[in-house]
Short mmCIF file of C-alpha atoms in Angstrom, two decimals:
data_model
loop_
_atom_site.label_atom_id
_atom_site.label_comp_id
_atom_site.label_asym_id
_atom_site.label_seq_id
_atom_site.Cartn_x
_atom_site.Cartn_y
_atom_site.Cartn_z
CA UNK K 1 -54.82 -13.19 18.37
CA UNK K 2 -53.98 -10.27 20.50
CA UNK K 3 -50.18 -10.06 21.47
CA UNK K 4 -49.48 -8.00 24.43
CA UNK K 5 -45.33 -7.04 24.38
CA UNK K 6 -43.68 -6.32 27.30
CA UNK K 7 -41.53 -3.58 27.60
CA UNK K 8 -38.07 -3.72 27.81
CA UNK K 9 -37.92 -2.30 31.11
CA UNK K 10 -40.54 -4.67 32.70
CA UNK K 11 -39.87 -7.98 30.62
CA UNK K 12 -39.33 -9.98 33.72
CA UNK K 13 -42.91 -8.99 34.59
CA UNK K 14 -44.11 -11.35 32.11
CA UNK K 15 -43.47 -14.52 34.25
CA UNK K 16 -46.20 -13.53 36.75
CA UNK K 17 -48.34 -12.26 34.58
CA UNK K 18 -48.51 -15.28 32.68
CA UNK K 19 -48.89 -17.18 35.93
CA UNK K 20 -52.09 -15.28 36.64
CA UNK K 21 -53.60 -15.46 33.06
CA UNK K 22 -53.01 -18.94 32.60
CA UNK K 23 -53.59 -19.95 36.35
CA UNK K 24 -57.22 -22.44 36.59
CA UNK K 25 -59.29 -19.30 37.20
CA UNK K 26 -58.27 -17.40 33.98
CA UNK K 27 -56.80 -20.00 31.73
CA UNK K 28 -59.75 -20.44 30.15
CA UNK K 29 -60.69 -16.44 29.17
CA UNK K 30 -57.29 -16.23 28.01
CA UNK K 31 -57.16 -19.23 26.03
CA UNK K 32 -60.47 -18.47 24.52
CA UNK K 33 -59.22 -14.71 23.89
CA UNK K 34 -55.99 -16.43 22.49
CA UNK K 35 -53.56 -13.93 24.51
CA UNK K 36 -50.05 -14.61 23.88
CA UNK K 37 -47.65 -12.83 26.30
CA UNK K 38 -44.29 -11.76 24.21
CA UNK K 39 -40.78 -9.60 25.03
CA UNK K 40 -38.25 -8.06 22.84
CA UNK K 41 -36.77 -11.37 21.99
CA UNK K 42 -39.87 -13.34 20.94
CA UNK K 43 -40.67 -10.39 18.31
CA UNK K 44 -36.91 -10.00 17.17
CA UNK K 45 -36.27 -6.20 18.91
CA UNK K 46 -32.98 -4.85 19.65
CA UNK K 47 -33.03 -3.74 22.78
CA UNK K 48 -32.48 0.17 23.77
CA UNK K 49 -35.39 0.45 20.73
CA UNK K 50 -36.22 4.17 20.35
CA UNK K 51 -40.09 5.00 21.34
CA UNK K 52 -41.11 6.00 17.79
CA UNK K 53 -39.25 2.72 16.29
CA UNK K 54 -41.33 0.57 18.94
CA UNK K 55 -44.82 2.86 18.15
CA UNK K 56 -44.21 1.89 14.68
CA UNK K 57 -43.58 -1.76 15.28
CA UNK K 58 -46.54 -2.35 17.19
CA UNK K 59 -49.02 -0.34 15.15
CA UNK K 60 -47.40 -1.99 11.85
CA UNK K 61 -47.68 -5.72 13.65
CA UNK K 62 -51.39 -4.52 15.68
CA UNK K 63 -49.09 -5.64 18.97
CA UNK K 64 -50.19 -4.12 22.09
CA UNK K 65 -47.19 -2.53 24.42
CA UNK K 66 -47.33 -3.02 27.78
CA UNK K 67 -45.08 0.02 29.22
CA UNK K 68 -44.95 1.17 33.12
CA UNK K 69 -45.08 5.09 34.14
CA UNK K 70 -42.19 7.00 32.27
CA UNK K 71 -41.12 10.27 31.81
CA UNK K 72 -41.57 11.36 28.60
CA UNK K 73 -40.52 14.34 27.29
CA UNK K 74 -38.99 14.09 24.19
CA UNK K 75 -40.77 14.72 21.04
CA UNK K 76 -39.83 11.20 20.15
CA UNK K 77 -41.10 9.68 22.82
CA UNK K 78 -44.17 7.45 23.23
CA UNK K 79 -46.22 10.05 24.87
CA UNK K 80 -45.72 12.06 21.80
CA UNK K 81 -46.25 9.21 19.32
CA UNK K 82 -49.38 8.44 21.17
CA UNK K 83 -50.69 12.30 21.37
CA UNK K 84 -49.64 13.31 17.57
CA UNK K 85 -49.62 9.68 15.41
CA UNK K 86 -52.72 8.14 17.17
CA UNK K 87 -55.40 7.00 14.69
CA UNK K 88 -58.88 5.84 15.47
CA UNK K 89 -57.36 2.94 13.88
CA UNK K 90 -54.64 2.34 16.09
CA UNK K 91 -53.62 -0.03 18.85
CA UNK K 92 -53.66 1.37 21.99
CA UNK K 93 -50.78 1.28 24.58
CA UNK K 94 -51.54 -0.46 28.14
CA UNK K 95 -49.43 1.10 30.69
CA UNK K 96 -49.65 -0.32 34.12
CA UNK K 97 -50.41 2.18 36.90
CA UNK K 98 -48.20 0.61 39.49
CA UNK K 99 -45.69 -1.30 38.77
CA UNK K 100 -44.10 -1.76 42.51
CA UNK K 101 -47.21 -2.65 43.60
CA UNK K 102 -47.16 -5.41 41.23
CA UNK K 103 -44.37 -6.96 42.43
CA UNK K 104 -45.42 -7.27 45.97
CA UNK K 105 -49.67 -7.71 45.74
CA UNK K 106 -51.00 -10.42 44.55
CA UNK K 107 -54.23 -8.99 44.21
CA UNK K 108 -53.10 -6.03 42.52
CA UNK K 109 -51.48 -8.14 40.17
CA UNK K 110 -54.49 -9.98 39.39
CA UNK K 111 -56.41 -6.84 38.91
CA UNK K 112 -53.85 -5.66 35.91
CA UNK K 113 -54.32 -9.20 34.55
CA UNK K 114 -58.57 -8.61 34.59
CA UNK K 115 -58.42 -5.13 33.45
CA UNK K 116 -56.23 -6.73 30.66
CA UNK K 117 -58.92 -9.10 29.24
CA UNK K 118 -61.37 -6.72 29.83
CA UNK K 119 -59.47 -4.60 27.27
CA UNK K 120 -59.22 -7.19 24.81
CA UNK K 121 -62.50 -8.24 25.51
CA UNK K 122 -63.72 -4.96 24.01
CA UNK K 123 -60.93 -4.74 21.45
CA UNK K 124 -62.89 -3.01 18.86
CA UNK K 125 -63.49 -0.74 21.14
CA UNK K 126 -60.51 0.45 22.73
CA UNK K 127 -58.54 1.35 19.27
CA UNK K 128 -57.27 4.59 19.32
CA UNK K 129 -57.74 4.91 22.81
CA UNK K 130 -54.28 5.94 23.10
CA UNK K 131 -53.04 4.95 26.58
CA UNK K 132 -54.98 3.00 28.79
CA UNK K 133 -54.11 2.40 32.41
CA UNK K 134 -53.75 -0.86 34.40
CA UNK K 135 -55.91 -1.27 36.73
CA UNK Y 1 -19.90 10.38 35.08
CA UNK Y 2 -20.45 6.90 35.82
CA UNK Y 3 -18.86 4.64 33.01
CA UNK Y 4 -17.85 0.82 32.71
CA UNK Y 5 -15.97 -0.50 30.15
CA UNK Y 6 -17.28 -4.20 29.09
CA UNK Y 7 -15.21 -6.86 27.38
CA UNK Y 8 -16.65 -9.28 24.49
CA UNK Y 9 -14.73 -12.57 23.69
CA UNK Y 10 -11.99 -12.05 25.18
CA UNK Y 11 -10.64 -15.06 25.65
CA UNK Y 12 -11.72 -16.48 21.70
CA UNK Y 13 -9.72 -13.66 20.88
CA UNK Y 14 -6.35 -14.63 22.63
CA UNK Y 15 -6.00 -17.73 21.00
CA UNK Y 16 -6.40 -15.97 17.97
CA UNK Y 17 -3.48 -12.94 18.90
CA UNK Y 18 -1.10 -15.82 20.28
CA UNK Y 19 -0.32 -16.20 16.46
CA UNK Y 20 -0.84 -12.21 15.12
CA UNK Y 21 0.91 -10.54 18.44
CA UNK Y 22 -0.04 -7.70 20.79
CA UNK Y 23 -0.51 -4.96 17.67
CA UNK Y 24 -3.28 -6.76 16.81
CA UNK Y 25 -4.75 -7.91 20.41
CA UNK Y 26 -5.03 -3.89 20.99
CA UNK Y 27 -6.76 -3.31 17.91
CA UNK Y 28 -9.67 -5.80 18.96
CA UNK Y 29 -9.74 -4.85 22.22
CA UNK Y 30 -10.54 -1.24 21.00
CA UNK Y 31 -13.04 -2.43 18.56
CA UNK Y 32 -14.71 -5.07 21.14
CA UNK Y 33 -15.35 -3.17 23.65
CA UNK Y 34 -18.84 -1.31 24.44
CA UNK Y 35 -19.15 1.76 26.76
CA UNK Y 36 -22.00 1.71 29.02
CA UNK Y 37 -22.94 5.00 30.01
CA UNK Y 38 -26.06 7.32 31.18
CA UNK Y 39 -27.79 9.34 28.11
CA UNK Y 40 -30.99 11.20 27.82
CA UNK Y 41 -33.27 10.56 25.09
CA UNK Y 42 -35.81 12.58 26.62
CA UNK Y 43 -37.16 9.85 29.59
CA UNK Y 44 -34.30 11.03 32.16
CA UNK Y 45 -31.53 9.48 32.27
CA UNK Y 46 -31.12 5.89 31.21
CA UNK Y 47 -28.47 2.95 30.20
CA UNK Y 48 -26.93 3.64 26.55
CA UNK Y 49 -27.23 0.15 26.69
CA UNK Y 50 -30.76 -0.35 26.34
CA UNK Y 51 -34.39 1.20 27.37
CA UNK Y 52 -33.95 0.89 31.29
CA UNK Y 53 -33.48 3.83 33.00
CA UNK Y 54 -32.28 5.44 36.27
CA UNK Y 55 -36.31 5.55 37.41
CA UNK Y 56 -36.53 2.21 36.58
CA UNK Y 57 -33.74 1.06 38.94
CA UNK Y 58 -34.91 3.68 41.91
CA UNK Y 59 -37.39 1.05 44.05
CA UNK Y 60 -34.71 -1.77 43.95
CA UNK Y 61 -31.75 0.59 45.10
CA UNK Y 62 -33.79 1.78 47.92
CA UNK Y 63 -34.70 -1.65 48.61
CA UNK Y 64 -30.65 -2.57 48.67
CA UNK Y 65 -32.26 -5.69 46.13
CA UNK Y 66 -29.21 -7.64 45.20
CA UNK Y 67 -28.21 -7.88 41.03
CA UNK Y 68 -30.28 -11.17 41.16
CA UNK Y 69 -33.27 -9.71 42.61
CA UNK Y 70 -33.30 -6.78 40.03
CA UNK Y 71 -32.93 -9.20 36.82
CA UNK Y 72 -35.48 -11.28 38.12
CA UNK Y 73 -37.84 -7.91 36.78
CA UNK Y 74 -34.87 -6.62 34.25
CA UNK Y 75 -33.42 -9.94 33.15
CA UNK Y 76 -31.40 -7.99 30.43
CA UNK Y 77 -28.96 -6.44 33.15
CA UNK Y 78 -25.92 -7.18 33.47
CA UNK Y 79 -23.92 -6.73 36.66
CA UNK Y 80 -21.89 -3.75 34.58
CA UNK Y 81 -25.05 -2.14 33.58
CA UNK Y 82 -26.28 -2.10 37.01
CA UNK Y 83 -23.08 -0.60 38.72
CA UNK Y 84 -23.54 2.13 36.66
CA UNK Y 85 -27.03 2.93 37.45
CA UNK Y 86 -26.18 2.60 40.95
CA UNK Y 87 -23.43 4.72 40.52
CA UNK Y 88 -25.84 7.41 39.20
CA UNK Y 89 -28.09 6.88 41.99
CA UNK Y 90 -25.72 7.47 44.54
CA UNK Y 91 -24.11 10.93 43.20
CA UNK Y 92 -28.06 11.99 41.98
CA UNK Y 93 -30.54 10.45 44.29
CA UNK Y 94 -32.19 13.70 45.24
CA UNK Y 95 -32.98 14.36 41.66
CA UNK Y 96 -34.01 11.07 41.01
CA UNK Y 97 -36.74 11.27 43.78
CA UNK Y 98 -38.08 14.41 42.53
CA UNK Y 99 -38.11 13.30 39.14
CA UNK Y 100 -40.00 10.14 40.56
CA UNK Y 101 -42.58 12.19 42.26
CA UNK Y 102 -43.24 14.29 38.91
CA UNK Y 103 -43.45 11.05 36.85
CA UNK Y 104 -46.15 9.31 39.70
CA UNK Y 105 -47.97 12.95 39.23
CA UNK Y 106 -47.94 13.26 35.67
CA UNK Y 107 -49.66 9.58 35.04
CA UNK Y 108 -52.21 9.62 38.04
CA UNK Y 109 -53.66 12.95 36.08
CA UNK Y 110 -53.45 11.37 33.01
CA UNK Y 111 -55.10 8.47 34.38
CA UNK Y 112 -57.84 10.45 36.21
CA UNK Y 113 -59.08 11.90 32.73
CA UNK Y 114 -59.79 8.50 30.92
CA UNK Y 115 -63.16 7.87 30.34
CA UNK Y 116 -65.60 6.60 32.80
CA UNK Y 117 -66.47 3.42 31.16
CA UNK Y 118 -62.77 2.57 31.32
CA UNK Y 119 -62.95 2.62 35.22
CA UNK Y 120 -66.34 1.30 35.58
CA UNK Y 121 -65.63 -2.09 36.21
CA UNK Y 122 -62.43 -1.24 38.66
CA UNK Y 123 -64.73 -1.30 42.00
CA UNK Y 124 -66.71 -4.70 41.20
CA UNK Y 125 -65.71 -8.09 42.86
CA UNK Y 126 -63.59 -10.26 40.04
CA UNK Y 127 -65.91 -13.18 40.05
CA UNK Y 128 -68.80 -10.36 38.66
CA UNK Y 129 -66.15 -9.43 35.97
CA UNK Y 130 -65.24 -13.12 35.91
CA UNK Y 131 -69.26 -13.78 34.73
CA UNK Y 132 -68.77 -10.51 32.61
CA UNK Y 133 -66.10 -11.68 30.69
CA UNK Y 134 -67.18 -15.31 30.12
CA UNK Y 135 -71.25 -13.60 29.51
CA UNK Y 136 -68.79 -11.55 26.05
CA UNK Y 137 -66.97 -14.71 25.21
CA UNK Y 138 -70.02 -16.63 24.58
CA UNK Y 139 -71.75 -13.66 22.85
CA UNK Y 140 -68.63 -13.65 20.65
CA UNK Y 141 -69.08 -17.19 19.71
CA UNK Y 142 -72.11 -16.58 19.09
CA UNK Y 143 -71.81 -13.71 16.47
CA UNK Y 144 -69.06 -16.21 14.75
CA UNK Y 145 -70.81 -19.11 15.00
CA UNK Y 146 -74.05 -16.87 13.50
CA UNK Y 147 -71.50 -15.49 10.70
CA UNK Y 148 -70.04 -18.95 10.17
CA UNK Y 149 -73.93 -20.16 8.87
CA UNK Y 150 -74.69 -17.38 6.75
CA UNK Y 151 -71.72 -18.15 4.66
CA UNK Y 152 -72.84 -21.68 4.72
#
């Protein structure tokens, strides 16, 4: 049952992509995939979470983070949990390319959603990919 | 910088100090009270409130998007948190679109080195990846359904 956990950041994204997901032309792959669509409060997190708390979290539940662009800097941050923790083992983190472009295009939107299940369509695959881009 | 004081329970509280006096109302105002400010964790500056940062607020202040329109993406805002974003903006919105640019340039390379088979599927129509994905599904069921009768 793959869990995809929206960041804090873009929680209200969730709505929408939900609506695409579970809309008559992709209910059925993501019912069959069993995707289940989850923020901060669903999975009990505090918000202002520090990156290597949340790494932790989802590699210690196998939830997948769904993050937008971010600077990243810090040797705490996600890039750094991603470049120095990463296993071949671990759950990768989905970031989506564009996250403006999400709000306004439909069809963008719907291509995040595809490259999604394609993702978890290949999930043994894809562990320890690191970060992987939407579209 | 920007700062905004933010009250919890106030009013719970007075009914409580009508019977302890004002010693006591300052006391729990002091301890009740949460400063939002801007920190930087290392992703830029952002809320000491809570992951969101200054980036994150950039598109909707150039858009002018009402406090509504942002929490419809950020529903954990509250109108506080968002004056003092805004408030950053304003005195540091050169910086912030620099930093913006730098962030866009810093993913699309990262982005440009994953592998090819990530990407492969990117230029197809969706009702080929549509077949695709239902063509793995039933191969899936298929494995289980295959594993399910050798345990039998």
């Amino acid at each position: 049952m793959p869990t995809i956990l929206f960041d804090e950041n873009i929680s209200g994204y969730a709505s929408l992509l939900a609506r695409i997901l579970f809309s008559p032309a992709w209910d059925e792959i993501s019912r069959s995939f069993d995707v289940r669509l989850a923020t901060y409060d669903d999975v009990g997190l505090k918000p202002g979470t520090t990156d290597d708390q949340l790494w932790e979290f989802c590699q210690a539940n196998r939830i997948y983070l769904l993050t937008n662009n971010r600077n990243e800097d810090d040797p705490l941050s996600l890039e750094t949990m991603i470049r120095t923790r990463s296993l071949d083992s671990s759950v990768p983190v989905f970031t989506i390319s564009d996250v403006e472009r999400l709000r306004f295009e439909r069809d963008y939107a719907e291509n995040v959603a595809v490259k999604l299940l394609e993702y978890l369509a290949a999930e043994d695959n894809i562990r320890g990919a690191g970060r992987l881009y939407l579209p | 910088m920007a700062t905004v004081t933010r009250d919890f329970g106030r009013s719970t509280f007075w009914l409580f100090a009508s019977f302890m006096g004002d010693t006591i109302a300052n006391v729990e105002s002091i301890m009740k009270t949460e400063t939002i400010t801007i920190v930087d964790v290392g992703r830029g500056p952002q809320l000491s409130t809570s992951r969101i940062t200054v980036q994150d607020l950039l598109p909707f202040y150039r858009d002018q998007a009402t406090n509504d329109e942002i929490r419809r993406w950020m529903p954990s805002l509250g109108d506080e948190e968002i004056a003092v974003l805004k408030d950053y903006l304003r005195e540091h919105l050169d910086e912030a679109l620099r930093l913006e640019q730098q962030i866009k340039a810093h993913h699309d390379r990262l982005r440009s080195m994953q592998p090819e088979w990530v990407r492969s599927s990117d230029d197809r129509p969706l009702e080929e990846r549509k077949r695709a994905l239902m063509e793995k599904l039933a191969q899936q069921k298929m494995r289980t359904s295959g594993a399910d009768d050798s345990v039998r």
